[in-house]
């Protein structure tokens, strides 16, 4: 019997481990699909521009089917957790900005931590990212396409 993996499991398998950055990307990718009316099962026509290199990019590759090879995943490094998602078929574009309070809660600690403390901190950050109300997680804006 073959059991199909959930999207979360697919993202983790592709990325290679579970971390706050991949949880952030997973949530952003799901929000973008919903806002742009994209079915996760389709080979989407989403284009993504990220303004930071992070683990989140791997989630976009799995959930949004946006990849470097297809040239629909771009990074303009500004060290900001701001992301443009565009449904190229419908000419609809959104901007999602992760709230700074979320980023502060998942930031690396200034003091050295034991492996157990790091694991606990990462699990807490993942719970926050995946569990917090959307309005507390990010700001979503529709963008005019010129």
XYZ file of N, CA, C and O in Angstrom:
584
model
N 0.846 -1.177 0.000
C 0.000 0.000 0.000
C 0.892 1.240 0.000
O 1.832 1.348 0.772
N 0.575 2.182 -0.870
C 1.349 3.417 -0.982
C 0.567 4.560 -0.338
O -0.616 4.761 -0.649
N 1.214 5.261 0.556
C 0.570 6.390 1.222
C 1.197 7.666 0.684
O 2.421 7.827 0.728
N 0.343 8.550 0.156
C 0.830 9.803 -0.402
C 1.266 10.743 0.723
O 0.603 10.854 1.751
N 2.385 11.407 0.506
C 2.896 12.351 1.507
C 2.104 13.645 1.452
O 1.674 14.087 0.393
N 1.952 14.257 2.627
C 1.296 15.560 2.709
C 2.232 16.614 2.122
O 3.447 16.382 2.013
N 1.698 17.781 1.761
C 2.582 18.846 1.279
C 3.682 19.193 2.288
O 4.830 19.420 1.897
N 3.366 19.202 3.575
C 4.359 19.490 4.605
C 5.485 18.450 4.559
O 6.658 18.788 4.582
N 5.115 17.182 4.460
C 6.111 16.116 4.389
C 6.967 16.230 3.122
O 8.178 15.992 3.159
N 6.349 16.616 2.019
C 7.089 16.789 0.772
C 8.122 17.913 0.893
O 9.255 17.779 0.428
N 7.721 19.008 1.536
C 8.632 20.142 1.724
C 9.803 19.738 2.614
O 10.965 20.028 2.299
N 9.526 19.063 3.708
C 10.579 18.634 4.637
C 11.537 17.669 3.935
O 12.758 17.785 4.060
N 10.989 16.729 3.178
C 11.834 15.777 2.469
C 12.744 16.499 1.469
O 13.931 16.215 1.383
N 12.201 17.447 0.734
C 12.989 18.189 -0.254
C 14.075 19.013 0.425
O 15.228 19.041 -0.018
N 13.715 19.674 1.519
C 14.659 20.556 2.218
C 15.710 19.769 3.002
O 16.851 20.223 3.135
N 15.323 18.637 3.553
C 16.274 17.790 4.263
C 16.174 17.845 5.770
O 16.724 16.983 6.450
N 15.493 18.816 6.309
C 15.273 18.879 7.758
C 14.146 19.876 8.047
O 13.751 20.647 7.188
N 13.669 19.838 9.284
C 12.632 20.758 9.724
C 13.299 21.929 10.427
O 14.175 21.734 11.271
N 12.894 23.158 10.058
C 13.465 24.348 10.691
C 12.454 25.484 10.586
O 11.497 25.411 9.813
N 12.651 26.551 11.359
C 11.727 27.689 11.294
C 11.630 28.301 9.891
O 10.539 28.694 9.458
N 12.731 28.344 9.156
C 12.705 28.938 7.820
C 11.827 28.174 6.856
O 11.120 28.762 6.035
N 11.843 26.856 6.950
C 11.013 26.058 6.052
C 9.547 26.176 6.444
O 8.655 26.191 5.589
N 9.263 26.298 7.739
C 7.887 26.510 8.197
C 7.373 27.867 7.695
O 6.225 27.990 7.266
N 8.230 28.872 7.733
C 7.873 30.203 7.241
C 7.509 30.125 5.756
O 6.461 30.622 5.329
N 8.356 29.481 4.963
C 8.092 29.345 3.539
C 6.840 28.540 3.251
O 6.058 28.880 2.357
N 6.627 27.485 4.006
C 5.440 26.648 3.835
C 4.171 27.476 4.045
O 3.252 27.435 3.231
N 4.166 28.249 5.121
C 2.967 29.060 5.407
C 2.764 30.133 4.346
O 1.656 30.356 3.871
N 3.838 30.808 3.946
C 3.741 31.841 2.913
C 3.247 31.248 1.590
O 2.406 31.837 0.908
N 3.776 30.096 1.223
C 3.388 29.453 -0.031
C 1.909 29.081 -0.034
O 1.212 29.261 -1.045
N 1.422 28.574 1.099
C 0.003 28.214 1.217
C -0.883 29.455 1.111
O -1.916 29.434 0.436
N -0.471 30.526 1.779
C -1.240 31.776 1.720
C -1.282 32.293 0.285
O -2.336 32.700 -0.213
N -0.145 32.274 -0.395
C -0.082 32.768 -1.774
C -0.999 31.955 -2.687
O -1.743 32.532 -3.497
N -0.965 30.638 -2.566
C -1.850 29.807 -3.397
C -3.308 30.168 -3.162
O -4.088 30.283 -4.105
N -3.677 30.338 -1.904
C -5.061 30.685 -1.582
C -5.440 32.049 -2.166
O -6.454 32.197 -2.833
N -4.596 33.037 -1.927
C -4.890 34.402 -2.377
C -4.933 34.515 -3.901
O -5.671 35.341 -4.433
N -4.135 33.718 -4.579
C -4.073 33.780 -6.043
C -5.003 32.777 -6.722
O -5.067 32.703 -7.946
N -5.721 31.985 -5.910
C -6.665 31.026 -6.456
C -6.002 29.871 -7.178
O -6.514 29.360 -8.158
N -4.844 29.447 -6.679
C -4.087 28.355 -7.294
C -4.360 27.066 -6.535
O -4.258 27.024 -5.317
N -4.673 26.011 -7.270
C -4.833 24.690 -6.671
C -3.449 24.071 -6.510
O -2.646 24.080 -7.440
N -3.181 23.540 -5.338
C -1.867 22.943 -5.069
C -1.575 21.778 -6.008
O -0.426 21.470 -6.261
N -2.617 21.148 -6.522
C -2.414 19.982 -7.378
C -1.968 20.364 -8.796
O -1.446 19.538 -9.522
N -2.191 21.596 -9.180
C -1.839 22.016 -10.536
C -0.378 22.419 -10.633
O 0.233 22.824 -9.662
N 0.159 22.340 -11.829
C 1.480 22.889 -12.089
C 1.280 24.383 -12.241
O 0.896 24.862 -13.304
N 1.469 25.114 -11.172
C 1.024 26.499 -11.104
C 1.801 27.433 -12.015
O 2.924 27.172 -12.394
N 1.131 28.515 -12.312
C 1.744 29.594 -13.073
C 2.137 30.718 -12.147
O 1.898 31.880 -12.445
N 2.736 30.374 -11.015
C 3.137 31.390 -10.049
C 4.590 31.769 -10.267
O 5.447 30.922 -10.477
N 4.816 33.057 -10.189
C 6.167 33.600 -10.193
C 6.411 34.182 -8.804
O 5.534 34.844 -8.256
N 7.579 33.906 -8.233
C 7.898 34.375 -6.883
C 9.179 35.192 -6.919
O 10.175 34.765 -7.506
N 9.119 36.365 -6.295
C 10.328 37.147 -6.060
C 10.484 37.282 -4.552
O 9.595 37.808 -3.880
N 11.599 36.784 -4.045
C 11.912 36.867 -2.617
C 12.986 37.925 -2.430
O 13.844 38.106 -3.291
N 12.944 38.597 -1.291
C 13.918 39.643 -1.009
C 14.916 39.226 0.059
O 15.510 40.067 0.725
N 15.070 37.909 0.214
C 16.131 37.350 1.033
C 16.328 35.889 0.651
O 15.386 35.215 0.237
N 17.568 35.428 0.759
C 17.851 34.006 0.606
C 17.546 33.352 1.949
O 18.044 33.807 2.981
N 16.726 32.345 1.941
C 16.415 31.635 3.178
C 15.896 30.245 2.846
O 15.643 29.925 1.684
N 15.723 29.463 3.860
C 15.172 28.120 3.694
C 13.768 28.164 3.093
O 13.332 27.193 2.472
N 13.065 29.270 3.255
C 11.697 29.411 2.737
C 11.619 29.127 1.243
O 10.608 28.636 0.748
N 12.696 29.398 0.515
C 12.698 29.211 -0.937
C 12.419 27.760 -1.324
O 11.778 27.504 -2.351
N 12.870 26.813 -0.514
C 12.612 25.409 -0.825
C 11.121 25.091 -0.767
O 10.620 24.291 -1.558
N 10.404 25.717 0.145
C 8.957 25.491 0.224
C 8.255 26.035 -1.020
O 7.317 25.419 -1.530
N 8.724 27.163 -1.533
C 8.119 27.734 -2.743
C 8.305 26.791 -3.934
O 7.447 26.700 -4.796
N 9.433 26.101 -3.961
C 9.697 25.186 -5.066
C 8.716 24.008 -5.058
O 8.279 23.554 -6.118
N 8.356 23.547 -3.881
C 7.447 22.404 -3.769
C 5.987 22.837 -3.843
O 5.205 22.295 -4.622
N 5.605 23.815 -3.056
C 4.191 24.216 -2.950
C 3.749 25.062 -4.142
O 2.664 24.857 -4.684
N 4.565 26.014 -4.560
C 4.186 26.921 -5.645
C 4.730 26.498 -7.002
O 4.440 27.123 -8.003
N 5.564 25.464 -7.031
C 6.198 24.986 -8.260
C 7.023 26.089 -8.931
O 7.135 26.147 -10.147
N 7.590 26.967 -8.118
C 8.451 28.048 -8.612
C 9.902 27.615 -8.417
O 10.303 27.292 -7.304
N 10.661 27.588 -9.502
C 12.045 27.126 -9.409
C 12.978 28.059 -10.160
O 12.561 28.822 -11.033
N 14.255 27.969 -9.809
C 15.271 28.738 -10.514
C 15.350 28.315 -11.972
O 15.506 29.136 -12.867
N 15.252 27.022 -12.214
C 15.366 26.496 -13.574
C 14.279 27.005 -14.505
O 14.526 27.272 -15.674
N 13.075 27.135 -13.976
C 11.960 27.659 -14.770
C 11.983 29.182 -14.846
O 11.157 29.783 -15.508
N 12.886 29.762 -14.083
C 13.034 31.223 -14.010
C 11.780 31.916 -13.457
O 11.486 33.058 -13.794
N 11.029 31.191 -12.608
C 9.894 31.826 -11.943
C 10.101 31.899 -10.423
O 9.168 32.120 -9.675
N 11.363 31.726 -10.006
C 11.778 31.965 -8.619
C 13.020 32.840 -8.683
O 14.064 32.426 -9.176
N 12.861 34.072 -8.231
C 13.944 35.050 -8.261
C 14.231 35.532 -6.857
O 13.328 35.601 -6.021
N 15.488 35.889 -6.609
C 15.865 36.462 -5.316
C 16.605 37.764 -5.569
O 17.559 37.809 -6.327
N 16.112 38.822 -4.944
C 16.793 40.113 -4.928
C 17.186 40.357 -3.474
O 16.352 40.768 -2.675
N 18.425 40.054 -3.123
C 18.852 40.068 -1.727
C 18.793 41.471 -1.127
O 19.512 42.369 -1.538
N 17.872 41.621 -0.165
C 17.752 42.857 0.612
C 17.636 42.540 2.103
O 17.400 43.424 2.911
N 17.750 41.230 2.421
C 17.649 40.738 3.792
C 16.300 41.118 4.437
O 16.220 41.426 5.618
N 15.241 41.071 3.625
C 13.885 41.358 4.084
C 12.994 40.155 3.811
O 13.069 39.568 2.734
N 12.145 39.811 4.763
C 11.184 38.732 4.542
C 9.933 39.335 3.903
O 8.876 39.455 4.517
N 10.123 39.713 2.639
C 9.077 40.280 1.804
C 9.068 39.462 0.522
O 10.127 39.158 -0.031
N 7.867 39.116 0.067
C 7.746 38.198 -1.062
C 6.638 38.649 -2.006
O 5.526 38.919 -1.567
N 6.962 38.731 -3.298
C 5.967 38.974 -4.341
C 5.584 37.631 -4.945
O 6.464 36.855 -5.327
N 4.295 37.385 -5.039
C 3.778 36.196 -5.711
C 2.855 36.688 -6.812
O 1.987 37.525 -6.570
N 3.031 36.165 -8.021
C 2.189 36.581 -9.141
C 1.634 35.372 -9.859
O 2.367 34.448 -10.198
N 0.327 35.399 -10.072
C -0.320 34.402 -10.909
C -0.241 34.949 -12.323
O -0.970 35.865 -12.680
N 0.672 34.411 -13.107
C 0.923 34.965 -14.433
C -0.248 34.735 -15.389
O -0.434 35.501 -16.331
N -1.047 33.710 -15.153
C -2.203 33.449 -16.013
C -3.311 34.478 -15.809
O -3.989 34.849 -16.753
N -3.487 34.920 -14.575
C -4.569 35.850 -14.265
C -4.060 37.282 -14.083
O -4.840 38.167 -13.765
N -2.787 37.486 -14.227
C -2.187 38.808 -14.026
C -2.556 39.398 -12.667
O -2.886 40.567 -12.548
N -2.508 38.564 -11.648
C -2.766 39.004 -10.278
C -1.473 38.873 -9.489
O -0.765 37.872 -9.604
N -1.161 39.897 -8.691
C 0.086 39.911 -7.936
C -0.190 40.355 -6.503
O -0.969 41.283 -6.278
N 0.456 39.676 -5.557
C 0.337 40.076 -4.156
C 1.729 40.241 -3.552
O 2.701 39.659 -4.035
N 1.782 41.029 -2.514
C 2.998 41.236 -1.740
C 2.704 40.762 -0.329
O 1.721 41.198 0.283
N 3.526 39.858 0.179
C 3.357 39.364 1.547
C 4.593 39.759 2.345
O 5.717 39.451 1.952
N 4.354 40.437 3.450
C 5.423 40.873 4.342
C 5.237 40.185 5.688
O 4.162 40.302 6.301
N 6.246 39.464 6.136
C 6.187 38.809 7.444
C 6.407 39.873 8.513
O 7.327 40.685 8.412
N 5.533 39.880 9.523
C 5.633 40.874 10.597
C 6.930 40.711 11.383
O 7.369 39.594 11.659
N 7.510 41.826 11.757
C 8.791 41.825 12.469
C 8.705 41.092 13.805
O 9.682 40.484 14.240
N 7.551 41.108 14.445
C 7.392 40.407 15.726
C 7.605 38.902 15.560
O 8.174 38.256 16.434
N 7.151 38.361 14.447
C 7.353 36.933 14.164
C 8.832 36.664 13.941
O 9.405 35.714 14.476
N 9.471 37.517 13.149
C 10.893 37.333 12.853
C 11.742 37.440 14.117
O 12.714 36.706 14.269
N 11.379 38.329 15.027
C 12.109 38.464 16.297
C 11.985 37.189 17.127
O 12.942 36.771 17.772
N 10.817 36.575 17.100
C 10.601 35.365 17.895
C 11.362 34.167 17.351
O 11.650 33.231 18.089
N 11.686 34.183 16.064
C 12.377 33.031 15.476
C 13.852 33.306 15.187
O 14.553 32.452 14.668
N 14.326 34.498 15.557
C 15.725 34.864 15.299
C 16.672 33.983 16.113
O 16.318 33.471 17.180
N 17.878 33.835 15.595
C 18.906 33.086 16.318
C 19.225 33.787 17.635
O 19.243 35.022 17.712
N 19.495 32.993 18.645
C 19.817 33.536 19.967
C 21.202 34.180 19.958
O 22.094 33.748 19.237
N 21.355 35.227 20.765
C 22.648 35.902 20.882
C 23.632 35.087 21.715
O 24.832 35.140 21.494
N 23.115 34.348 22.698
C 23.988 33.556 23.562
C 24.076 32.121 23.046
O 23.175 31.651 22.364
N 25.175 31.452 23.355
C 25.310 30.057 22.910
C 24.276 29.169 23.612
O 23.993 29.329 24.795
N 23.725 28.235 22.837
C 22.722 27.319 23.366
C 23.196 25.881 23.198
O 23.940 25.571 22.276
N 22.713 25.029 24.081
C 23.006 23.604 23.962
C 22.177 23.040 22.797
O 21.190 23.655 22.379
N 22.551 21.885 22.285
C 21.745 21.275 21.213
C 20.276 21.104 21.613
O 19.389 21.324 20.795
N 20.022 20.731 22.838
C 18.635 20.563 23.315
C 17.904 21.907 23.321
O 16.743 21.989 22.926
N 18.583 22.957 23.757
C 17.964 24.290 23.771
C 17.679 24.786 22.351
O 16.639 25.400 22.108
N 18.578 24.501 21.428
C 18.372 24.876 20.027
C 17.156 24.140 19.465
O 16.295 24.739 18.808
N 17.072 22.848 19.747
C 15.939 22.054 19.271
C 14.620 22.595 19.834
O 13.644 22.744 19.105
N 14.592 22.887 21.119
C 13.387 23.411 21.759
C 13.009 24.772 21.162
O 11.841 25.023 20.861
N 13.998 25.638 20.964
C 13.751 26.959 20.385
C 13.192 26.822 18.965
O 12.245 27.522 18.602
N 13.763 25.916 18.169
C 13.270 25.711 16.804
C 11.841 25.183 16.794
O 11.020 25.637 15.996
N 11.531 24.223 17.657
C 10.171 23.687 17.724
C 9.174 24.755 18.163
O 8.068 24.829 17.623
N 9.568 25.584 19.116
C 8.701 26.683 19.546
C 8.453 27.661 18.394
O 7.333 28.122 18.187
N 9.505 27.983 17.642
C 9.376 28.912 16.518
C 8.452 28.327 15.445
O 7.599 29.037 14.891
N 8.582 27.038 15.160
C 7.725 26.394 14.161
C 6.270 26.426 14.613
O 5.369 26.719 13.818
N 6.028 26.158 15.887
C 4.656 26.229 16.426
C 4.082 27.633 16.258
O 2.918 27.793 15.894
N 4.893 28.642 16.539
C 4.440 30.030 16.384
C 4.095 30.302 14.919
O 3.018 30.808 14.603
N 5.013 29.990 14.026
C 4.821 30.270 12.596
C 3.569 29.594 12.054
O 2.782 30.213 11.336
N 3.387 28.333 12.375
C 2.261 27.591 11.819
C 0.959 27.807 12.580
O -0.112 27.521 12.040
N 1.039 28.335 13.803
C -0.159 28.443 14.629
C -0.722 29.829 14.852
O -1.896 29.964 15.191
N 0.078 30.857 14.646
C -0.385 32.207 14.937
C -1.434 32.644 13.912
O -1.412 32.211 12.756
N -2.358 33.496 14.348
C -3.358 34.047 13.436
C -2.670 34.715 12.262
O -1.630 35.355 12.425
N -3.269 34.581 11.087
C -2.659 35.131 9.881
C -2.399 36.630 9.988
O -1.373 37.130 9.542
N -3.318 37.369 10.598
C -3.150 38.820 10.715
C -1.958 39.179 11.603
O -1.374 40.250 11.458
N -1.579 38.290 12.501
C -0.398 38.499 13.339
C 0.873 37.980 12.675
O 1.973 38.320 13.082
N 0.708 37.147 11.664
C 1.836 36.539 10.966
C 2.373 37.432 9.851
O 3.583 37.620 9.710
N 1.464 37.976 9.041
C 1.926 38.715 7.864
C 0.910 39.757 7.422
O -0.234 39.764 7.881
N 1.371 40.589 6.501
C 0.507 41.573 5.843
C 0.446 41.190 4.369
O 1.475 40.945 3.742
N -0.775 41.139 3.824
C -0.981 40.771 2.421
C -1.524 41.995 1.687
O -2.506 42.590 2.130
N -0.874 42.334 0.580
C -1.334 43.479 -0.209
C -1.474 43.064 -1.666
O -0.627 42.348 -2.204
N -2.560 43.516 -2.290
C -2.686 43.356 -3.732
C -1.820 44.406 -4.400
O -1.740 45.536 -3.934
N -1.177 44.024 -5.493
C -0.265 44.922 -6.187
C -0.780 45.121 -7.612
O -1.137 44.149 -8.279
N -0.789 46.370 -8.042
C -1.136 46.682 -9.426
C -0.021 46.230 -10.332
O 1.153 46.500 -10.069
N -0.361 45.565 -11.407
C 0.632 45.138 -12.382
C 0.686 46.193 -13.475
O -0.336 46.566 -14.049
N 1.894 46.676 -13.730
C 2.037 47.721 -14.747
C 2.560 47.179 -16.044
O 3.109 46.142 -16.149
